[in-house]
């Protein structure tokens, strides 16, 4: 069930419009609306890191593990369109030469390869299983899990309606308290991005990650700035 929450940020002032508007007094109100619901999608950021004396060896080992990870994800029901490489790096690692540790001379002793992967899981009931399987396959870095909504449009529409209703209710309250009358709406503007929730940071724990995952609820919110022309009662 979705929970509707409204909050109010307001700015009250008898300001004036440009000369073209004949210096008409105005009332400016900001309304905020928020709609919360359980997420239905998760994005996991993962990576395979390998190291070897040569770049070719490190890359070959990494590629072999990543190929197995792809097969494991496919077998777990994750579509290939939901698997995306987001990083690939090959970096030399240095150490001091034993024969000249005091001189500061260094040598390359190995190469480290990191292949990052973003995996979108559309069946949240399968998320724990997917994590467990890819760790067993060879994934050794899990950076975080971000929950979200696959179709945020209807929720955003509800948040916009709530924001406008909040602005109207607040404007009516202040107009009554100030002894003024709302004449007409002069402008409505939306600002800010919908809040889709933050990622949950997570690190690998042991050789198995058979851990229950809770998505909780996430909110989509928006704010509107509404300007009314007003008259004294």
mmCIF file with all atom_site columns, C-alpha atoms in Angstrom:
data_model
loop_
_atom_site.group_PDB
_atom_site.id
_atom_site.type_symbol
_atom_site.label_atom_id
_atom_site.label_alt_id
_atom_site.label_comp_id
_atom_site.label_asym_id
_atom_site.label_entity_id
_atom_site.label_seq_id
_atom_site.pdbx_PDB_ins_code
_atom_site.Cartn_x
_atom_site.Cartn_y
_atom_site.Cartn_z
_atom_site.occupancy
_atom_site.B_iso_or_equiv
_atom_site.pdbx_formal_charge
_atom_site.auth_seq_id
_atom_site.auth_comp_id
_atom_site.auth_asym_id
_atom_site.auth_atom_id
_atom_site.pdbx_PDB_model_num
ATOM 1   C CA . UNK A 1 1   ? 0.000   0.000   0.000   1.00 0.00 ? 1   UNK A CA 1
ATOM 2   C CA . UNK A 1 2   ? 1.279   3.431   -0.846  1.00 0.00 ? 2   UNK A CA 1
ATOM 3   C CA . UNK A 1 3   ? 1.523   6.049   1.866   1.00 0.00 ? 3   UNK A CA 1
ATOM 4   C CA . UNK A 1 4   ? 0.905   9.685   1.014   1.00 0.00 ? 4   UNK A CA 1
ATOM 5   C CA . UNK A 1 5   ? 2.864   12.287  2.917   1.00 0.00 ? 5   UNK A CA 1
ATOM 6   C CA . UNK A 1 6   ? 2.744   16.051  2.432   1.00 0.00 ? 6   UNK A CA 1
ATOM 7   C CA . UNK A 1 7   ? 4.980   18.701  3.897   1.00 0.00 ? 7   UNK A CA 1
ATOM 8   C CA . UNK A 1 8   ? 4.988   22.462  3.571   1.00 0.00 ? 8   UNK A CA 1
ATOM 9   C CA . UNK A 1 9   ? 7.719   24.926  2.812   1.00 0.00 ? 9   UNK A CA 1
ATOM 10  C CA . UNK A 1 10  ? 6.343   28.412  2.494   1.00 0.00 ? 10  UNK A CA 1
ATOM 11  C CA . UNK A 1 11  ? 7.397   31.895  1.655   1.00 0.00 ? 11  UNK A CA 1
ATOM 12  C CA . UNK A 1 12  ? 4.847   34.588  2.411   1.00 0.00 ? 12  UNK A CA 1
ATOM 13  C CA . UNK A 1 13  ? 5.320   38.081  1.050   1.00 0.00 ? 13  UNK A CA 1
ATOM 14  C CA . UNK A 1 14  ? 3.359   40.894  -0.455  1.00 0.00 ? 14  UNK A CA 1
ATOM 15  C CA . UNK A 1 15  ? 5.831   41.359  -3.270  1.00 0.00 ? 15  UNK A CA 1
ATOM 16  C CA . UNK A 1 16  ? 5.233   43.176  -6.510  1.00 0.00 ? 16  UNK A CA 1
ATOM 17  C CA . UNK A 1 17  ? 5.224   41.985  -10.079 1.00 0.00 ? 17  UNK A CA 1
ATOM 18  C CA . UNK A 1 18  ? 6.914   43.826  -12.963 1.00 0.00 ? 18  UNK A CA 1
ATOM 19  C CA . UNK A 1 19  ? 5.315   47.026  -14.254 1.00 0.00 ? 19  UNK A CA 1
ATOM 20  C CA . UNK A 1 20  ? 3.556   45.036  -16.979 1.00 0.00 ? 20  UNK A CA 1
ATOM 21  C CA . UNK A 1 21  ? 1.547   43.368  -14.223 1.00 0.00 ? 21  UNK A CA 1
ATOM 22  C CA . UNK A 1 22  ? 0.654   46.816  -12.772 1.00 0.00 ? 22  UNK A CA 1
ATOM 23  C CA . UNK A 1 23  ? 2.511   46.141  -9.499  1.00 0.00 ? 23  UNK A CA 1
ATOM 24  C CA . UNK A 1 24  ? -0.138  43.706  -8.296  1.00 0.00 ? 24  UNK A CA 1
ATOM 25  C CA . UNK A 1 25  ? 0.387   42.258  -4.791  1.00 0.00 ? 25  UNK A CA 1
ATOM 26  C CA . UNK A 1 26  ? 1.145   38.553  -4.821  1.00 0.00 ? 26  UNK A CA 1
ATOM 27  C CA . UNK A 1 27  ? 1.338   35.636  -2.419  1.00 0.00 ? 27  UNK A CA 1
ATOM 28  C CA . UNK A 1 28  ? 4.034   33.012  -3.056  1.00 0.00 ? 28  UNK A CA 1
ATOM 29  C CA . UNK A 1 29  ? 3.765   29.525  -1.575  1.00 0.00 ? 29  UNK A CA 1
ATOM 30  C CA . UNK A 1 30  ? 5.891   26.398  -2.021  1.00 0.00 ? 30  UNK A CA 1
ATOM 31  C CA . UNK A 1 31  ? 4.122   23.068  -1.622  1.00 0.00 ? 31  UNK A CA 1
ATOM 32  C CA . UNK A 1 32  ? 5.803   19.683  -1.353  1.00 0.00 ? 32  UNK A CA 1
ATOM 33  C CA . UNK A 1 33  ? 4.298   16.267  -2.018  1.00 0.00 ? 33  UNK A CA 1
ATOM 34  C CA . UNK A 1 34  ? 5.779   12.837  -1.408  1.00 0.00 ? 34  UNK A CA 1
ATOM 35  C CA . UNK A 1 35  ? 4.557   9.339   -2.292  1.00 0.00 ? 35  UNK A CA 1
ATOM 36  C CA . UNK A 1 36  ? 6.156   6.239   -0.780  1.00 0.00 ? 36  UNK A CA 1
ATOM 37  C CA . UNK A 1 37  ? 6.014   2.643   -1.965  1.00 0.00 ? 37  UNK A CA 1
ATOM 38  C CA . UNK A 1 38  ? 8.065   -0.532  -1.789  1.00 0.00 ? 38  UNK A CA 1
ATOM 39  C CA . UNK A 1 39  ? 10.697  -0.677  -4.566  1.00 0.00 ? 39  UNK A CA 1
ATOM 40  C CA . UNK A 1 40  ? 10.393  -3.292  -7.288  1.00 0.00 ? 40  UNK A CA 1
ATOM 41  C CA . UNK A 1 41  ? 13.911  -3.190  -8.737  1.00 0.00 ? 41  UNK A CA 1
ATOM 42  C CA . UNK A 1 42  ? 17.503  -3.250  -7.453  1.00 0.00 ? 42  UNK A CA 1
ATOM 43  C CA . UNK A 1 43  ? 20.844  -2.360  -9.035  1.00 0.00 ? 43  UNK A CA 1
ATOM 44  C CA . UNK A 1 44  ? 23.956  -4.023  -7.624  1.00 0.00 ? 44  UNK A CA 1
ATOM 45  C CA . UNK A 1 45  ? 27.432  -2.643  -8.305  1.00 0.00 ? 45  UNK A CA 1
ATOM 46  C CA . UNK A 1 46  ? 30.028  -5.414  -8.349  1.00 0.00 ? 46  UNK A CA 1
ATOM 47  C CA . UNK A 1 47  ? 33.524  -6.090  -9.604  1.00 0.00 ? 47  UNK A CA 1
ATOM 48  C CA . UNK A 1 48  ? 36.149  -8.767  -10.137 1.00 0.00 ? 48  UNK A CA 1
ATOM 49  C CA . UNK A 1 49  ? 39.707  -7.861  -9.163  1.00 0.00 ? 49  UNK A CA 1
ATOM 50  C CA . UNK A 1 50  ? 42.684  -10.012 -10.110 1.00 0.00 ? 50  UNK A CA 1
ATOM 51  C CA . UNK A 1 51  ? 46.447  -9.573  -9.898  1.00 0.00 ? 51  UNK A CA 1
ATOM 52  C CA . UNK A 1 52  ? 49.318  -11.312 -11.708 1.00 0.00 ? 52  UNK A CA 1
ATOM 53  C CA . UNK A 1 53  ? 52.980  -10.695 -12.640 1.00 0.00 ? 53  UNK A CA 1
ATOM 54  C CA . UNK A 1 54  ? 51.981  -9.566  -16.141 1.00 0.00 ? 54  UNK A CA 1
ATOM 55  C CA . UNK A 1 55  ? 49.069  -7.536  -17.448 1.00 0.00 ? 55  UNK A CA 1
ATOM 56  C CA . UNK A 1 56  ? 48.149  -10.306 -19.885 1.00 0.00 ? 56  UNK A CA 1
ATOM 57  C CA . UNK A 1 57  ? 47.925  -12.893 -17.111 1.00 0.00 ? 57  UNK A CA 1
ATOM 58  C CA . UNK A 1 58  ? 45.866  -10.658 -14.852 1.00 0.00 ? 58  UNK A CA 1
ATOM 59  C CA . UNK A 1 59  ? 43.493  -9.783  -17.681 1.00 0.00 ? 59  UNK A CA 1
ATOM 60  C CA . UNK A 1 60  ? 43.121  -13.402 -18.797 1.00 0.00 ? 60  UNK A CA 1
ATOM 61  C CA . UNK A 1 61  ? 42.282  -14.558 -15.266 1.00 0.00 ? 61  UNK A CA 1
ATOM 62  C CA . UNK A 1 62  ? 39.824  -11.710 -14.805 1.00 0.00 ? 62  UNK A CA 1
ATOM 63  C CA . UNK A 1 63  ? 38.124  -12.370 -18.142 1.00 0.00 ? 63  UNK A CA 1
ATOM 64  C CA . UNK A 1 64  ? 37.705  -16.066 -17.348 1.00 0.00 ? 64  UNK A CA 1
ATOM 65  C CA . UNK A 1 65  ? 36.036  -15.289 -14.018 1.00 0.00 ? 65  UNK A CA 1
ATOM 66  C CA . UNK A 1 66  ? 33.802  -12.629 -15.558 1.00 0.00 ? 66  UNK A CA 1
ATOM 67  C CA . UNK A 1 67  ? 32.661  -15.050 -18.268 1.00 0.00 ? 67  UNK A CA 1
ATOM 68  C CA . UNK A 1 68  ? 31.541  -17.431 -15.519 1.00 0.00 ? 68  UNK A CA 1
ATOM 69  C CA . UNK A 1 69  ? 29.776  -14.583 -13.731 1.00 0.00 ? 69  UNK A CA 1
ATOM 70  C CA . UNK A 1 70  ? 27.816  -13.798 -16.911 1.00 0.00 ? 70  UNK A CA 1
ATOM 71  C CA . UNK A 1 71  ? 26.756  -17.432 -17.189 1.00 0.00 ? 71  UNK A CA 1
ATOM 72  C CA . UNK A 1 72  ? 25.756  -17.517 -13.518 1.00 0.00 ? 72  UNK A CA 1
ATOM 73  C CA . UNK A 1 73  ? 23.655  -14.358 -13.830 1.00 0.00 ? 73  UNK A CA 1
ATOM 74  C CA . UNK A 1 74  ? 21.898  -15.702 -16.917 1.00 0.00 ? 74  UNK A CA 1
ATOM 75  C CA . UNK A 1 75  ? 21.168  -18.977 -15.135 1.00 0.00 ? 75  UNK A CA 1
ATOM 76  C CA . UNK A 1 76  ? 19.773  -16.997 -12.185 1.00 0.00 ? 76  UNK A CA 1
ATOM 77  C CA . UNK A 1 77  ? 17.253  -15.306 -14.481 1.00 0.00 ? 77  UNK A CA 1
ATOM 78  C CA . UNK A 1 78  ? 18.983  -11.958 -15.040 1.00 0.00 ? 78  UNK A CA 1
ATOM 79  C CA . UNK A 1 79  ? 18.569  -10.727 -18.631 1.00 0.00 ? 79  UNK A CA 1
ATOM 80  C CA . UNK A 1 80  ? 21.682  -9.713  -20.565 1.00 0.00 ? 80  UNK A CA 1
ATOM 81  C CA . UNK A 1 81  ? 20.203  -6.234  -21.083 1.00 0.00 ? 81  UNK A CA 1
ATOM 82  C CA . UNK A 1 82  ? 20.348  -5.827  -17.277 1.00 0.00 ? 82  UNK A CA 1
ATOM 83  C CA . UNK A 1 83  ? 24.090  -6.549  -17.096 1.00 0.00 ? 83  UNK A CA 1
ATOM 84  C CA . UNK A 1 84  ? 26.410  -3.652  -17.926 1.00 0.00 ? 84  UNK A CA 1
ATOM 85  C CA . UNK A 1 85  ? 30.167  -3.198  -17.632 1.00 0.00 ? 85  UNK A CA 1
ATOM 86  C CA . UNK A 1 86  ? 30.834  0.129   -15.921 1.00 0.00 ? 86  UNK A CA 1
ATOM 87  C CA . UNK A 1 87  ? 34.597  -0.027  -15.380 1.00 0.00 ? 87  UNK A CA 1
ATOM 88  C CA . UNK A 1 88  ? 37.667  -1.787  -16.756 1.00 0.00 ? 88  UNK A CA 1
ATOM 89  C CA . UNK A 1 89  ? 41.141  -0.870  -15.549 1.00 0.00 ? 89  UNK A CA 1
ATOM 90  C CA . UNK A 1 90  ? 44.642  -2.349  -15.733 1.00 0.00 ? 90  UNK A CA 1
ATOM 91  C CA . UNK A 1 91  ? 47.086  -0.810  -13.256 1.00 0.00 ? 91  UNK A CA 1
ATOM 92  C CA . UNK A 1 92  ? 50.722  -1.632  -12.487 1.00 0.00 ? 92  UNK A CA 1
ATOM 93  C CA . UNK A 1 93  ? 51.701  -1.975  -8.834  1.00 0.00 ? 93  UNK A CA 1
ATOM 94  C CA . UNK A 1 94  ? 55.151  -0.980  -7.627  1.00 0.00 ? 94  UNK A CA 1
ATOM 95  C CA . UNK A 1 95  ? 57.544  -1.882  -4.819  1.00 0.00 ? 95  UNK A CA 1
ATOM 96  C CA . UNK A 1 96  ? 60.981  -0.730  -3.769  1.00 0.00 ? 96  UNK A CA 1
ATOM 97  C CA . UNK A 1 97  ? 63.950  -2.550  -5.242  1.00 0.00 ? 97  UNK A CA 1
ATOM 98  C CA . UNK A 1 98  ? 65.494  -4.746  -2.568  1.00 0.00 ? 98  UNK A CA 1
ATOM 99  C CA . UNK A 1 99  ? 68.997  -3.863  -3.696  1.00 0.00 ? 99  UNK A CA 1
ATOM 100 C CA . UNK A 1 100 ? 68.394  -0.122  -3.389  1.00 0.00 ? 100 UNK A CA 1
ATOM 101 C CA . UNK A 1 101 ? 65.654  0.435   -0.842  1.00 0.00 ? 101 UNK A CA 1
ATOM 102 C CA . UNK A 1 102 ? 67.345  3.624   0.365   1.00 0.00 ? 102 UNK A CA 1
ATOM 103 C CA . UNK A 1 103 ? 67.569  5.169   -3.106  1.00 0.00 ? 103 UNK A CA 1
ATOM 104 C CA . UNK A 1 104 ? 63.820  5.136   -3.722  1.00 0.00 ? 104 UNK A CA 1
ATOM 105 C CA . UNK A 1 105 ? 64.051  3.103   -6.915  1.00 0.00 ? 105 UNK A CA 1
ATOM 106 C CA . UNK A 1 106 ? 60.959  1.012   -7.638  1.00 0.00 ? 106 UNK A CA 1
ATOM 107 C CA . UNK A 1 107 ? 59.930  -1.805  -9.915  1.00 0.00 ? 107 UNK A CA 1
ATOM 108 C CA . UNK A 1 108 ? 56.642  -3.169  -11.209 1.00 0.00 ? 108 UNK A CA 1
ATOM 109 C CA . UNK A 1 109 ? 55.967  -6.417  -9.390  1.00 0.00 ? 109 UNK A CA 1
ATOM 110 C CA . UNK A 1 110 ? 52.415  -7.129  -10.588 1.00 0.00 ? 110 UNK A CA 1
ATOM 111 C CA . UNK A 1 111 ? 49.412  -5.790  -12.505 1.00 0.00 ? 111 UNK A CA 1
ATOM 112 C CA . UNK A 1 112 ? 45.937  -5.428  -11.066 1.00 0.00 ? 112 UNK A CA 1
ATOM 113 C CA . UNK A 1 113 ? 42.851  -5.678  -13.253 1.00 0.00 ? 113 UNK A CA 1
ATOM 114 C CA . UNK A 1 114 ? 39.420  -4.499  -12.134 1.00 0.00 ? 114 UNK A CA 1
ATOM 115 C CA . UNK A 1 115 ? 36.304  -5.245  -14.152 1.00 0.00 ? 115 UNK A CA 1
ATOM 116 C CA . UNK A 1 116 ? 33.220  -3.503  -12.747 1.00 0.00 ? 116 UNK A CA 1
ATOM 117 C CA . UNK A 1 117 ? 29.676  -4.611  -13.400 1.00 0.00 ? 117 UNK A CA 1
ATOM 118 C CA . UNK A 1 118 ? 26.256  -3.105  -12.727 1.00 0.00 ? 118 UNK A CA 1
ATOM 119 C CA . UNK A 1 119 ? 23.546  -5.742  -12.407 1.00 0.00 ? 119 UNK A CA 1
ATOM 120 C CA . UNK A 1 120 ? 19.853  -4.875  -12.419 1.00 0.00 ? 120 UNK A CA 1
ATOM 121 C CA . UNK A 1 121 ? 17.640  -7.387  -10.623 1.00 0.00 ? 121 UNK A CA 1
ATOM 122 C CA . UNK A 1 122 ? 13.947  -7.079  -11.437 1.00 0.00 ? 122 UNK A CA 1
ATOM 123 C CA . UNK A 1 123 ? 12.792  -9.897  -9.156  1.00 0.00 ? 123 UNK A CA 1
ATOM 124 C CA . UNK A 1 124 ? 13.640  -8.708  -5.637  1.00 0.00 ? 124 UNK A CA 1
ATOM 125 C CA . UNK A 1 125 ? 12.681  -12.082 -4.235  1.00 0.00 ? 125 UNK A CA 1
ATOM 126 C CA . UNK A 1 126 ? 15.629  -13.469 -6.186  1.00 0.00 ? 126 UNK A CA 1
ATOM 127 C CA . UNK A 1 127 ? 18.150  -10.827 -5.085  1.00 0.00 ? 127 UNK A CA 1
ATOM 128 C CA . UNK A 1 128 ? 19.724  -12.765 -2.220  1.00 0.00 ? 128 UNK A CA 1
ATOM 129 C CA . UNK A 1 129 ? 20.178  -15.811 -4.424  1.00 0.00 ? 129 UNK A CA 1
ATOM 130 C CA . UNK A 1 130 ? 21.783  -13.763 -7.199  1.00 0.00 ? 130 UNK A CA 1
ATOM 131 C CA . UNK A 1 131 ? 24.269  -12.210 -4.758  1.00 0.00 ? 131 UNK A CA 1
ATOM 132 C CA . UNK A 1 132 ? 25.156  -15.566 -3.253  1.00 0.00 ? 132 UNK A CA 1
ATOM 133 C CA . UNK A 1 133 ? 25.751  -17.195 -6.634  1.00 0.00 ? 133 UNK A CA 1
ATOM 134 C CA . UNK A 1 134 ? 27.931  -14.466 -8.129  1.00 0.00 ? 134 UNK A CA 1
ATOM 135 C CA . UNK A 1 135 ? 30.130  -14.303 -5.020  1.00 0.00 ? 135 UNK A CA 1
ATOM 136 C CA . UNK A 1 136 ? 30.611  -18.068 -5.191  1.00 0.00 ? 136 UNK A CA 1
ATOM 137 C CA . UNK A 1 137 ? 31.455  -17.729 -8.884  1.00 0.00 ? 137 UNK A CA 1
ATOM 138 C CA . UNK A 1 138 ? 34.224  -15.190 -8.343  1.00 0.00 ? 138 UNK A CA 1
ATOM 139 C CA . UNK A 1 139 ? 32.869  -11.680 -7.740  1.00 0.00 ? 139 UNK A CA 1
ATOM 140 C CA . UNK A 1 140 ? 35.041  -10.285 -4.956  1.00 0.00 ? 140 UNK A CA 1
ATOM 141 C CA . UNK A 1 141 ? 33.808  -6.683  -4.773  1.00 0.00 ? 141 UNK A CA 1
ATOM 142 C CA . UNK A 1 142 ? 30.237  -5.566  -3.985  1.00 0.00 ? 142 UNK A CA 1
ATOM 143 C CA . UNK A 1 143 ? 30.046  -1.807  -3.748  1.00 0.00 ? 143 UNK A CA 1
ATOM 144 C CA . UNK A 1 144 ? 26.386  -1.199  -3.023  1.00 0.00 ? 144 UNK A CA 1
ATOM 145 C CA . UNK A 1 145 ? 22.733  -1.941  -3.717  1.00 0.00 ? 145 UNK A CA 1
ATOM 146 C CA . UNK A 1 146 ? 20.403  0.755   -4.998  1.00 0.00 ? 146 UNK A CA 1
ATOM 147 C CA . UNK A 1 147 ? 16.654  0.158   -4.813  1.00 0.00 ? 147 UNK A CA 1
ATOM 148 C CA . UNK A 1 148 ? 14.198  1.906   -7.084  1.00 0.00 ? 148 UNK A CA 1
ATOM 149 C CA . UNK A 1 149 ? 10.982  1.815   -9.068  1.00 0.00 ? 149 UNK A CA 1
ATOM 150 C CA . UNK A 1 150 ? 10.807  0.499   -12.607 1.00 0.00 ? 150 UNK A CA 1
ATOM 151 C CA . UNK A 1 151 ? 7.841   2.761   -13.437 1.00 0.00 ? 151 UNK A CA 1
ATOM 152 C CA . UNK A 1 152 ? 8.102   5.935   -11.341 1.00 0.00 ? 152 UNK A CA 1
ATOM 153 C CA . UNK A 1 153 ? 5.790   7.975   -13.600 1.00 0.00 ? 153 UNK A CA 1
ATOM 154 C CA . UNK A 1 154 ? 2.474   7.261   -11.810 1.00 0.00 ? 154 UNK A CA 1
ATOM 155 C CA . UNK A 1 155 ? 4.068   7.866   -8.405  1.00 0.00 ? 155 UNK A CA 1
ATOM 156 C CA . UNK A 1 156 ? 5.559   11.167  -9.552  1.00 0.00 ? 156 UNK A CA 1
ATOM 157 C CA . UNK A 1 157 ? 2.139   12.236  -10.865 1.00 0.00 ? 157 UNK A CA 1
ATOM 158 C CA . UNK A 1 158 ? 0.629   11.550  -7.427  1.00 0.00 ? 158 UNK A CA 1
ATOM 159 C CA . UNK A 1 159 ? 3.450   13.491  -5.750  1.00 0.00 ? 159 UNK A CA 1
ATOM 160 C CA . UNK A 1 160 ? 2.812   16.461  -8.055  1.00 0.00 ? 160 UNK A CA 1
ATOM 161 C CA . UNK A 1 161 ? -0.900  16.444  -7.213  1.00 0.00 ? 161 UNK A CA 1
ATOM 162 C CA . UNK A 1 162 ? -0.058  16.303  -3.517  1.00 0.00 ? 162 UNK A CA 1
ATOM 163 C CA . UNK A 1 163 ? 2.410   19.183  -3.858  1.00 0.00 ? 163 UNK A CA 1
ATOM 164 C CA . UNK A 1 164 ? -0.169  21.357  -5.595  1.00 0.00 ? 164 UNK A CA 1
ATOM 165 C CA . UNK A 1 165 ? -2.847  20.476  -3.033  1.00 0.00 ? 165 UNK A CA 1
ATOM 166 C CA . UNK A 1 166 ? -0.401  21.368  -0.271  1.00 0.00 ? 166 UNK A CA 1
ATOM 167 C CA . UNK A 1 167 ? 0.359   24.732  -1.863  1.00 0.00 ? 167 UNK A CA 1
ATOM 168 C CA . UNK A 1 168 ? -3.352  25.540  -2.300  1.00 0.00 ? 168 UNK A CA 1
ATOM 169 C CA . UNK A 1 169 ? -4.245  24.584  1.286   1.00 0.00 ? 169 UNK A CA 1
ATOM 170 C CA . UNK A 1 170 ? -1.387  26.662  2.677   1.00 0.00 ? 170 UNK A CA 1
ATOM 171 C CA . UNK A 1 171 ? -2.244  29.650  0.496   1.00 0.00 ? 171 UNK A CA 1
ATOM 172 C CA . UNK A 1 172 ? -5.860  29.561  1.663   1.00 0.00 ? 172 UNK A CA 1
ATOM 173 C CA . UNK A 1 173 ? -4.748  29.386  5.286   1.00 0.00 ? 173 UNK A CA 1
ATOM 174 C CA . UNK A 1 174 ? -2.428  32.384  5.021   1.00 0.00 ? 174 UNK A CA 1
ATOM 175 C CA . UNK A 1 175 ? -4.877  34.394  2.937   1.00 0.00 ? 175 UNK A CA 1
ATOM 176 C CA . UNK A 1 176 ? -7.532  33.958  5.623   1.00 0.00 ? 176 UNK A CA 1
ATOM 177 C CA . UNK A 1 177 ? -5.088  34.834  8.390   1.00 0.00 ? 177 UNK A CA 1
ATOM 178 C CA . UNK A 1 178 ? -3.845  37.938  6.549   1.00 0.00 ? 178 UNK A CA 1
ATOM 179 C CA . UNK A 1 179 ? -7.268  39.162  5.523   1.00 0.00 ? 179 UNK A CA 1
ATOM 180 C CA . UNK A 1 180 ? -6.573  38.916  1.798   1.00 0.00 ? 180 UNK A CA 1
ATOM 181 C CA . UNK A 1 181 ? -8.306  37.128  -1.053  1.00 0.00 ? 181 UNK A CA 1
ATOM 182 C CA . UNK A 1 182 ? -6.730  34.815  -3.613  1.00 0.00 ? 182 UNK A CA 1
ATOM 183 C CA . UNK A 1 183 ? -7.665  36.168  -7.054  1.00 0.00 ? 183 UNK A CA 1
ATOM 184 C CA . UNK A 1 184 ? -5.953  33.857  -9.518  1.00 0.00 ? 184 UNK A CA 1
ATOM 185 C CA . UNK A 1 185 ? -2.842  31.782  -10.035 1.00 0.00 ? 185 UNK A CA 1
ATOM 186 C CA . UNK A 1 186 ? -0.164  33.725  -11.907 1.00 0.00 ? 186 UNK A CA 1
ATOM 187 C CA . UNK A 1 187 ? 2.449   31.008  -12.213 1.00 0.00 ? 187 UNK A CA 1
ATOM 188 C CA . UNK A 1 188 ? 3.280   27.442  -11.243 1.00 0.00 ? 188 UNK A CA 1
ATOM 189 C CA . UNK A 1 189 ? 6.858   26.172  -11.404 1.00 0.00 ? 189 UNK A CA 1
ATOM 190 C CA . UNK A 1 190 ? 8.389   22.870  -10.400 1.00 0.00 ? 190 UNK A CA 1
ATOM 191 C CA . UNK A 1 191 ? 11.911  22.531  -9.123  1.00 0.00 ? 191 UNK A CA 1
ATOM 192 C CA . UNK A 1 192 ? 14.184  19.830  -7.771  1.00 0.00 ? 192 UNK A CA 1
ATOM 193 C CA . UNK A 1 193 ? 14.541  16.229  -8.838  1.00 0.00 ? 193 UNK A CA 1
ATOM 194 C CA . UNK A 1 194 ? 12.398  13.374  -7.545  1.00 0.00 ? 194 UNK A CA 1
ATOM 195 C CA . UNK A 1 195 ? 13.996  11.691  -4.562  1.00 0.00 ? 195 UNK A CA 1
ATOM 196 C CA . UNK A 1 196 ? 14.411  8.052   -5.566  1.00 0.00 ? 196 UNK A CA 1
ATOM 197 C CA . UNK A 1 197 ? 16.225  6.922   -2.431  1.00 0.00 ? 197 UNK A CA 1
ATOM 198 C CA . UNK A 1 198 ? 19.862  6.220   -1.606  1.00 0.00 ? 198 UNK A CA 1
ATOM 199 C CA . UNK A 1 199 ? 21.928  3.129   -2.292  1.00 0.00 ? 199 UNK A CA 1
ATOM 200 C CA . UNK A 1 200 ? 22.658  0.748   0.555   1.00 0.00 ? 200 UNK A CA 1
ATOM 201 C CA . UNK A 1 201 ? 26.373  0.252   1.010   1.00 0.00 ? 201 UNK A CA 1
ATOM 202 C CA . UNK A 1 202 ? 27.453  -3.336  1.382   1.00 0.00 ? 202 UNK A CA 1
ATOM 203 C CA . UNK A 1 203 ? 30.684  -5.275  1.584   1.00 0.00 ? 203 UNK A CA 1
ATOM 204 C CA . UNK A 1 204 ? 31.568  -8.900  1.075   1.00 0.00 ? 204 UNK A CA 1
ATOM 205 C CA . UNK A 1 205 ? 31.444  -11.064 4.174   1.00 0.00 ? 205 UNK A CA 1
ATOM 206 C CA . UNK A 1 206 ? 33.084  -14.449 3.830   1.00 0.00 ? 206 UNK A CA 1
ATOM 207 C CA . UNK A 1 207 ? 32.698  -16.845 0.934   1.00 0.00 ? 207 UNK A CA 1
ATOM 208 C CA . UNK A 1 208 ? 28.922  -16.795 0.948   1.00 0.00 ? 208 UNK A CA 1
ATOM 209 C CA . UNK A 1 209 ? 26.444  -13.951 0.907   1.00 0.00 ? 209 UNK A CA 1
ATOM 210 C CA . UNK A 1 210 ? 23.234  -15.832 1.677   1.00 0.00 ? 210 UNK A CA 1
ATOM 211 C CA . UNK A 1 211 ? 21.876  -12.790 3.506   1.00 0.00 ? 211 UNK A CA 1
ATOM 212 C CA . UNK A 1 212 ? 18.242  -11.626 3.580   1.00 0.00 ? 212 UNK A CA 1
ATOM 213 C CA . UNK A 1 213 ? 17.822  -8.332  1.719   1.00 0.00 ? 213 UNK A CA 1
ATOM 214 C CA . UNK A 1 214 ? 15.167  -5.815  2.767   1.00 0.00 ? 214 UNK A CA 1
ATOM 215 C CA . UNK A 1 215 ? 14.099  -3.134  0.300   1.00 0.00 ? 215 UNK A CA 1
ATOM 216 C CA . UNK A 1 216 ? 11.888  -1.189  2.707   1.00 0.00 ? 216 UNK A CA 1
ATOM 217 C CA . UNK A 1 217 ? 10.012  1.763   1.217   1.00 0.00 ? 217 UNK A CA 1
ATOM 218 C CA . UNK A 1 218 ? 11.241  4.630   -0.909  1.00 0.00 ? 218 UNK A CA 1
ATOM 219 C CA . UNK A 1 219 ? 9.726   8.025   -1.585  1.00 0.00 ? 219 UNK A CA 1
ATOM 220 C CA . UNK A 1 220 ? 9.378   10.042  -4.749  1.00 0.00 ? 220 UNK A CA 1
ATOM 221 C CA . UNK A 1 221 ? 8.842   13.704  -3.982  1.00 0.00 ? 221 UNK A CA 1
ATOM 222 C CA . UNK A 1 222 ? 8.593   17.008  -5.784  1.00 0.00 ? 222 UNK A CA 1
ATOM 223 C CA . UNK A 1 223 ? 7.955   20.673  -4.983  1.00 0.00 ? 223 UNK A CA 1
ATOM 224 C CA . UNK A 1 224 ? 5.975   23.384  -6.733  1.00 0.00 ? 224 UNK A CA 1
ATOM 225 C CA . UNK A 1 225 ? 6.222   27.132  -6.390  1.00 0.00 ? 225 UNK A CA 1
ATOM 226 C CA . UNK A 1 226 ? 2.841   28.832  -6.876  1.00 0.00 ? 226 UNK A CA 1
ATOM 227 C CA . UNK A 1 227 ? 2.278   32.568  -7.172  1.00 0.00 ? 227 UNK A CA 1
ATOM 228 C CA . UNK A 1 228 ? -1.208  34.013  -6.617  1.00 0.00 ? 228 UNK A CA 1
ATOM 229 C CA . UNK A 1 229 ? -2.491  37.482  -7.370  1.00 0.00 ? 229 UNK A CA 1
ATOM 230 C CA . UNK A 1 230 ? -4.181  38.731  -4.192  1.00 0.00 ? 230 UNK A CA 1
ATOM 231 C CA . UNK A 1 231 ? -6.531  41.513  -3.158  1.00 0.00 ? 231 UNK A CA 1
ATOM 232 C CA . UNK A 1 232 ? -7.427  42.973  0.221   1.00 0.00 ? 232 UNK A CA 1
ATOM 233 C CA . UNK A 1 233 ? -10.759 41.710  1.526   1.00 0.00 ? 233 UNK A CA 1
#
